[in-house]
mmCIF file of C-alpha atoms in Angstrom:
data_model
loop_
_atom_site.group_PDB
_atom_site.id
_atom_site.type_symbol
_atom_site.label_atom_id
_atom_site.label_comp_id
_atom_site.label_asym_id
_atom_site.label_seq_id
_atom_site.Cartn_x
_atom_site.Cartn_y
_atom_site.Cartn_z
ATOM 1 C CA MET C 247 77.411 -84.974 -34.739
ATOM 2 C CA HIS C 248 77.600 -81.475 -36.073
ATOM 3 C CA ASP C 249 80.398 -79.221 -34.715
ATOM 4 C CA ASP C 250 79.216 -75.624 -34.621
ATOM 5 C CA GLY C 251 82.302 -74.332 -32.783
ATOM 6 C CA LEU C 252 80.410 -73.577 -29.567
ATOM 7 C CA HIS C 253 81.866 -76.525 -27.714
ATOM 8 C CA ASP C 254 85.515 -75.795 -28.463
ATOM 9 C CA GLU C 255 85.993 -73.393 -25.486
ATOM 10 C CA VAL C 256 87.490 -74.792 -22.318
ATOM 11 C CA PHE C 257 85.665 -73.932 -19.087
ATOM 12 C CA ASP C 258 86.980 -74.560 -15.582
ATOM 13 C CA GLU C 259 84.831 -76.159 -12.876
ATOM 14 C CA ASP C 260 83.217 -72.796 -12.011
ATOM 15 C CA GLY C 261 82.115 -72.214 -15.596
ATOM 16 C CA TRP C 262 84.638 -69.452 -16.350
ATOM 17 C CA ASP C 263 86.357 -69.293 -19.687
ATOM 18 C CA ASP C 264 90.017 -68.898 -18.686
ATOM 19 C CA GLU C 265 91.014 -67.538 -22.089
ATOM 20 C CA GLU C 266 88.529 -64.638 -21.940
ATOM 21 C CA PHE C 267 88.789 -63.850 -18.211
ATOM 22 C CA ASP C 268 91.131 -60.944 -17.443
ATOM 23 C CA ALA C 269 91.548 -60.520 -13.658
ATOM 24 C CA GLY C 270 93.426 -57.245 -14.046
ATOM 25 C CA LEU C 271 90.653 -55.714 -16.137
ATOM 26 C CA LEU C 272 88.008 -56.915 -13.681
ATOM 27 C CA GLU C 273 89.970 -55.444 -10.760
ATOM 28 C CA GLU C 274 90.254 -52.069 -12.513
ATOM 29 C CA GLU C 275 86.525 -52.055 -13.332
ATOM 30 C CA LEU C 276 85.683 -52.855 -9.694
ATOM 31 C CA ARG C 277 88.005 -50.057 -8.468
ATOM 32 C CA GLN C 278 86.317 -47.566 -10.800
ATOM 33 C CA ALA C 279 82.853 -48.699 -9.698
ATOM 34 C CA ALA C 280 83.814 -48.404 -6.017
ATOM 35 C CA ALA C 281 85.269 -44.917 -6.591
ATOM 36 C CA VAL C 282 81.951 -43.783 -8.091
ATOM 37 C CA LEU C 283 79.481 -45.702 -5.911
ATOM 38 C CA ASP C 284 81.342 -45.679 -2.573
ATOM 39 C CA PRO C 285 84.118 -43.062 -2.638
ATOM 40 C CA VAL C 286 86.640 -42.860 0.199
ATOM 41 C CA PRO C 287 85.815 -39.836 2.399
ATOM 42 C CA PRO C 288 88.563 -37.179 2.166
ATOM 43 C CA GLU C 289 89.107 -37.338 5.954
ATOM 44 C CA LEU C 290 89.747 -41.089 5.832
ATOM 45 C CA GLN C 291 92.062 -40.695 2.866
ATOM 46 C CA GLN C 292 94.041 -38.040 4.790
ATOM 47 C CA ILE C 293 94.272 -40.366 7.826
ATOM 48 C CA ALA C 294 95.680 -43.077 5.557
ATOM 49 C CA VAL C 295 98.192 -40.644 4.068
ATOM 50 C CA ASP C 296 99.216 -39.473 7.548
ATOM 51 C CA ALA C 297 99.538 -43.067 8.765
ATOM 52 C CA TYR C 298 101.807 -43.842 5.827
ATOM 53 C CA ALA C 299 103.816 -40.697 6.548
ATOM 54 C CA LEU C 300 104.300 -41.993 10.097
ATOM 55 C CA HIS C 301 105.899 -45.108 8.649
ATOM 56 C CA ASP C 302 109.456 -43.940 9.146
ATOM 57 C CA LEU C 303 112.031 -46.698 9.242
ATOM 58 C CA GLN C 304 114.353 -44.384 11.159
ATOM 59 C CA ALA C 305 111.756 -43.659 13.865
ATOM 60 C CA ARG C 306 111.687 -45.515 17.124
ATOM 61 C CA VAL C 307 108.394 -46.243 18.852
ATOM 62 C CA ALA C 308 108.191 -44.293 22.087
ATOM 63 C CA GLU C 309 106.683 -46.640 24.667
ATOM 64 C CA LEU C 310 104.054 -45.222 27.023
ATOM 65 C CA THR C 311 105.525 -45.946 30.470
ATOM 66 C CA PHE C 312 103.147 -43.853 32.606
ATOM 67 C CA ASP C 313 99.578 -42.601 32.122
ATOM 68 C CA SER C 314 97.927 -40.859 35.069
ATOM 69 C CA LEU C 315 94.512 -42.139 33.938
ATOM 70 C CA VAL C 316 95.718 -45.700 34.467
ATOM 71 C CA ASP C 317 98.730 -45.629 36.777
ATOM 72 C CA SER C 318 97.787 -43.212 39.560
ATOM 73 C CA LEU C 319 95.105 -42.676 42.153
ATOM 74 C CA PRO C 320 92.060 -40.702 40.982
ATOM 75 C CA VAL C 321 92.266 -36.986 41.674
ATOM 76 C CA ARG C 322 89.167 -35.013 42.585
ATOM 77 C CA GLY C 323 88.057 -32.323 40.204
ATOM 78 C CA ALA C 324 87.500 -32.255 36.487
ATOM 79 C CA ASP C 325 90.534 -30.067 35.828
ATOM 80 C CA ALA C 326 93.179 -32.587 36.893
ATOM 81 C CA PRO C 327 95.893 -32.718 34.221
ATOM 82 C CA ARG C 328 96.680 -35.934 32.425
ATOM 83 C CA MET C 329 100.305 -36.857 32.875
ATOM 84 C CA LEU C 330 102.029 -39.057 30.282
ATOM 85 C CA THR C 331 105.576 -40.395 30.072
ATOM 86 C CA PHE C 332 107.051 -41.925 26.923
ATOM 87 C CA ARG C 333 110.432 -43.597 26.531
ATOM 88 C CA ALA C 334 112.390 -44.311 23.355
ATOM 89 C CA GLY C 335 115.888 -45.584 24.056
ATOM 90 C CA GLU C 336 117.702 -42.981 26.146
ATOM 91 C CA VAL C 337 115.100 -40.265 25.509
ATOM 92 C CA THR C 338 112.119 -39.684 27.808
ATOM 93 C CA VAL C 339 109.261 -37.317 27.047
ATOM 94 C CA ASP C 340 107.048 -36.113 29.910
ATOM 95 C CA VAL C 341 103.760 -34.542 28.798
ATOM 96 C CA GLU C 342 100.986 -32.803 30.736
ATOM 97 C CA VAL C 343 97.643 -32.382 28.962
ATOM 98 C CA THR C 344 95.075 -29.979 30.436
ATOM 99 C CA ALA C 345 91.961 -28.211 29.211
ATOM 100 C CA HIS C 346 94.201 -25.176 28.552
ATOM 101 C CA GLY C 347 96.913 -26.819 26.511
ATOM 102 C CA LEU C 348 99.800 -29.197 26.420
ATOM 103 C CA MET C 349 103.252 -28.844 27.935
ATOM 104 C CA GLY C 350 106.139 -31.200 28.179
ATOM 105 C CA GLN C 351 109.830 -31.783 28.471
ATOM 106 C CA VAL C 352 112.322 -33.927 26.596
ATOM 107 C CA LEU C 353 114.861 -35.614 28.903
ATOM 108 C CA PRO C 354 117.806 -35.508 28.994
ATOM 109 C CA PRO C 355 117.254 -31.765 28.417
ATOM 110 C CA GLN C 356 117.991 -30.872 24.804
ATOM 111 C CA PRO C 357 116.559 -28.889 21.914
ATOM 112 C CA ALA C 358 113.977 -30.885 19.962
ATOM 113 C CA ARG C 359 111.229 -30.577 17.390
ATOM 114 C CA VAL C 360 107.885 -31.938 18.621
ATOM 115 C CA GLU C 361 104.997 -32.470 16.215
ATOM 116 C CA VAL C 362 101.518 -32.965 17.655
ATOM 117 C CA LEU C 363 99.807 -35.240 15.134
ATOM 118 C CA GLY C 364 96.018 -35.155 15.060
ATOM 119 C CA GLY C 365 94.636 -37.462 12.377
ATOM 120 C CA PRO C 366 93.213 -35.680 9.333
ATOM 121 C CA ARG C 367 94.115 -32.240 10.687
ATOM 122 C CA PRO C 368 97.594 -30.879 9.984
ATOM 123 C CA GLY C 369 99.852 -31.424 12.974
ATOM 124 C CA SER C 370 101.157 -28.514 14.982
ATOM 125 C CA SER C 371 104.910 -28.163 15.265
ATOM 126 C CA LEU C 372 106.492 -27.150 18.570
ATOM 127 C CA THR C 373 110.092 -26.344 19.394
ATOM 128 C CA ALA C 374 111.619 -27.569 22.635
ATOM 129 C CA ASP C 375 114.107 -25.115 24.137
ATOM 130 C CA ASP C 376 117.622 -25.967 25.382
ATOM 131 C CA LEU C 377 116.070 -27.446 28.542
ATOM 132 C CA GLY C 378 113.783 -29.664 26.431
ATOM 133 C CA ARG C 379 110.599 -27.753 27.369
ATOM 134 C CA PHE C 380 107.728 -27.267 24.909
ATOM 135 C CA THR C 381 104.148 -25.959 25.121
ATOM 136 C CA ALA C 382 101.005 -25.779 22.994
ATOM 137 C CA ALA C 383 98.282 -23.188 23.653
ATOM 138 C CA ALA C 384 95.445 -25.651 23.056
ATOM 139 C CA PRO C 385 94.952 -29.319 23.923
ATOM 140 C CA PRO C 386 94.669 -31.788 21.047
ATOM 141 C CA PRO C 387 90.990 -31.835 19.966
ATOM 142 C CA GLY C 388 90.905 -35.618 19.561
ATOM 143 C CA PRO C 389 93.255 -38.569 19.240
ATOM 144 C CA PHE C 390 96.869 -37.477 19.007
ATOM 145 C CA ALA C 391 100.410 -38.763 18.780
ATOM 146 C CA LEU C 392 103.755 -37.030 19.158
ATOM 147 C CA ARG C 393 106.705 -37.200 16.792
ATOM 148 C CA VAL C 394 109.864 -36.085 18.585
ATOM 149 C CA ARG C 395 113.038 -35.228 16.664
ATOM 150 C CA THR C 396 116.205 -34.897 18.723
ATOM 151 C CA GLY C 397 119.365 -34.462 16.694
ATOM 152 C CA GLY C 398 119.254 -37.279 14.151
ATOM 153 C CA ASP C 399 116.820 -39.460 16.130
ATOM 154 C CA VAL C 400 113.056 -39.634 15.595
ATOM 155 C CA ALA C 401 110.591 -41.188 18.035
ATOM 156 C CA VAL C 402 106.834 -41.550 17.524
ATOM 157 C CA THR C 403 104.360 -42.189 20.340
ATOM 158 C CA GLU C 404 101.267 -44.310 20.151
ATOM 159 C CA TRP C 405 97.928 -42.601 19.478
ATOM 160 C CA LEU C 406 96.016 -41.464 22.573
ATOM 161 C CA ARG C 407 92.906 -39.474 23.408
ATOM 162 C CA ALA C 408 93.460 -36.222 25.288
#
């Protein structure tokens, strides 16, 4: 038999030549192809960045303990405010969302920084006064979450629709 060197390569059961196959190079080529053929929309990329920014090991999750859409009797009229209560440890945040804006109070009453997070849009920053009260002139336009900073503590609510 004549040995022409073609049969010296070792193939696995799938027919791949393990010596020539570079998984890292293939992965990079696939990433580049996906970036050109199916790029990530800027809005989705911003949502991912914001979601990562929310990943704060110091932050506590503020549990939704009351939602008037779920926990109370229906109220007649389209202008009924949505009442929400969140709790994180000893801190409670009461929020009222209406067609005209958002207002709330941090309890026990204390100064706080409240950020209204809204997905790809930059969040608005509100300051709670000494009694813990805060207001926003407009309701969140879509899904929102609150990040509440009181002293050294940070609490983040779950995402809700206004």
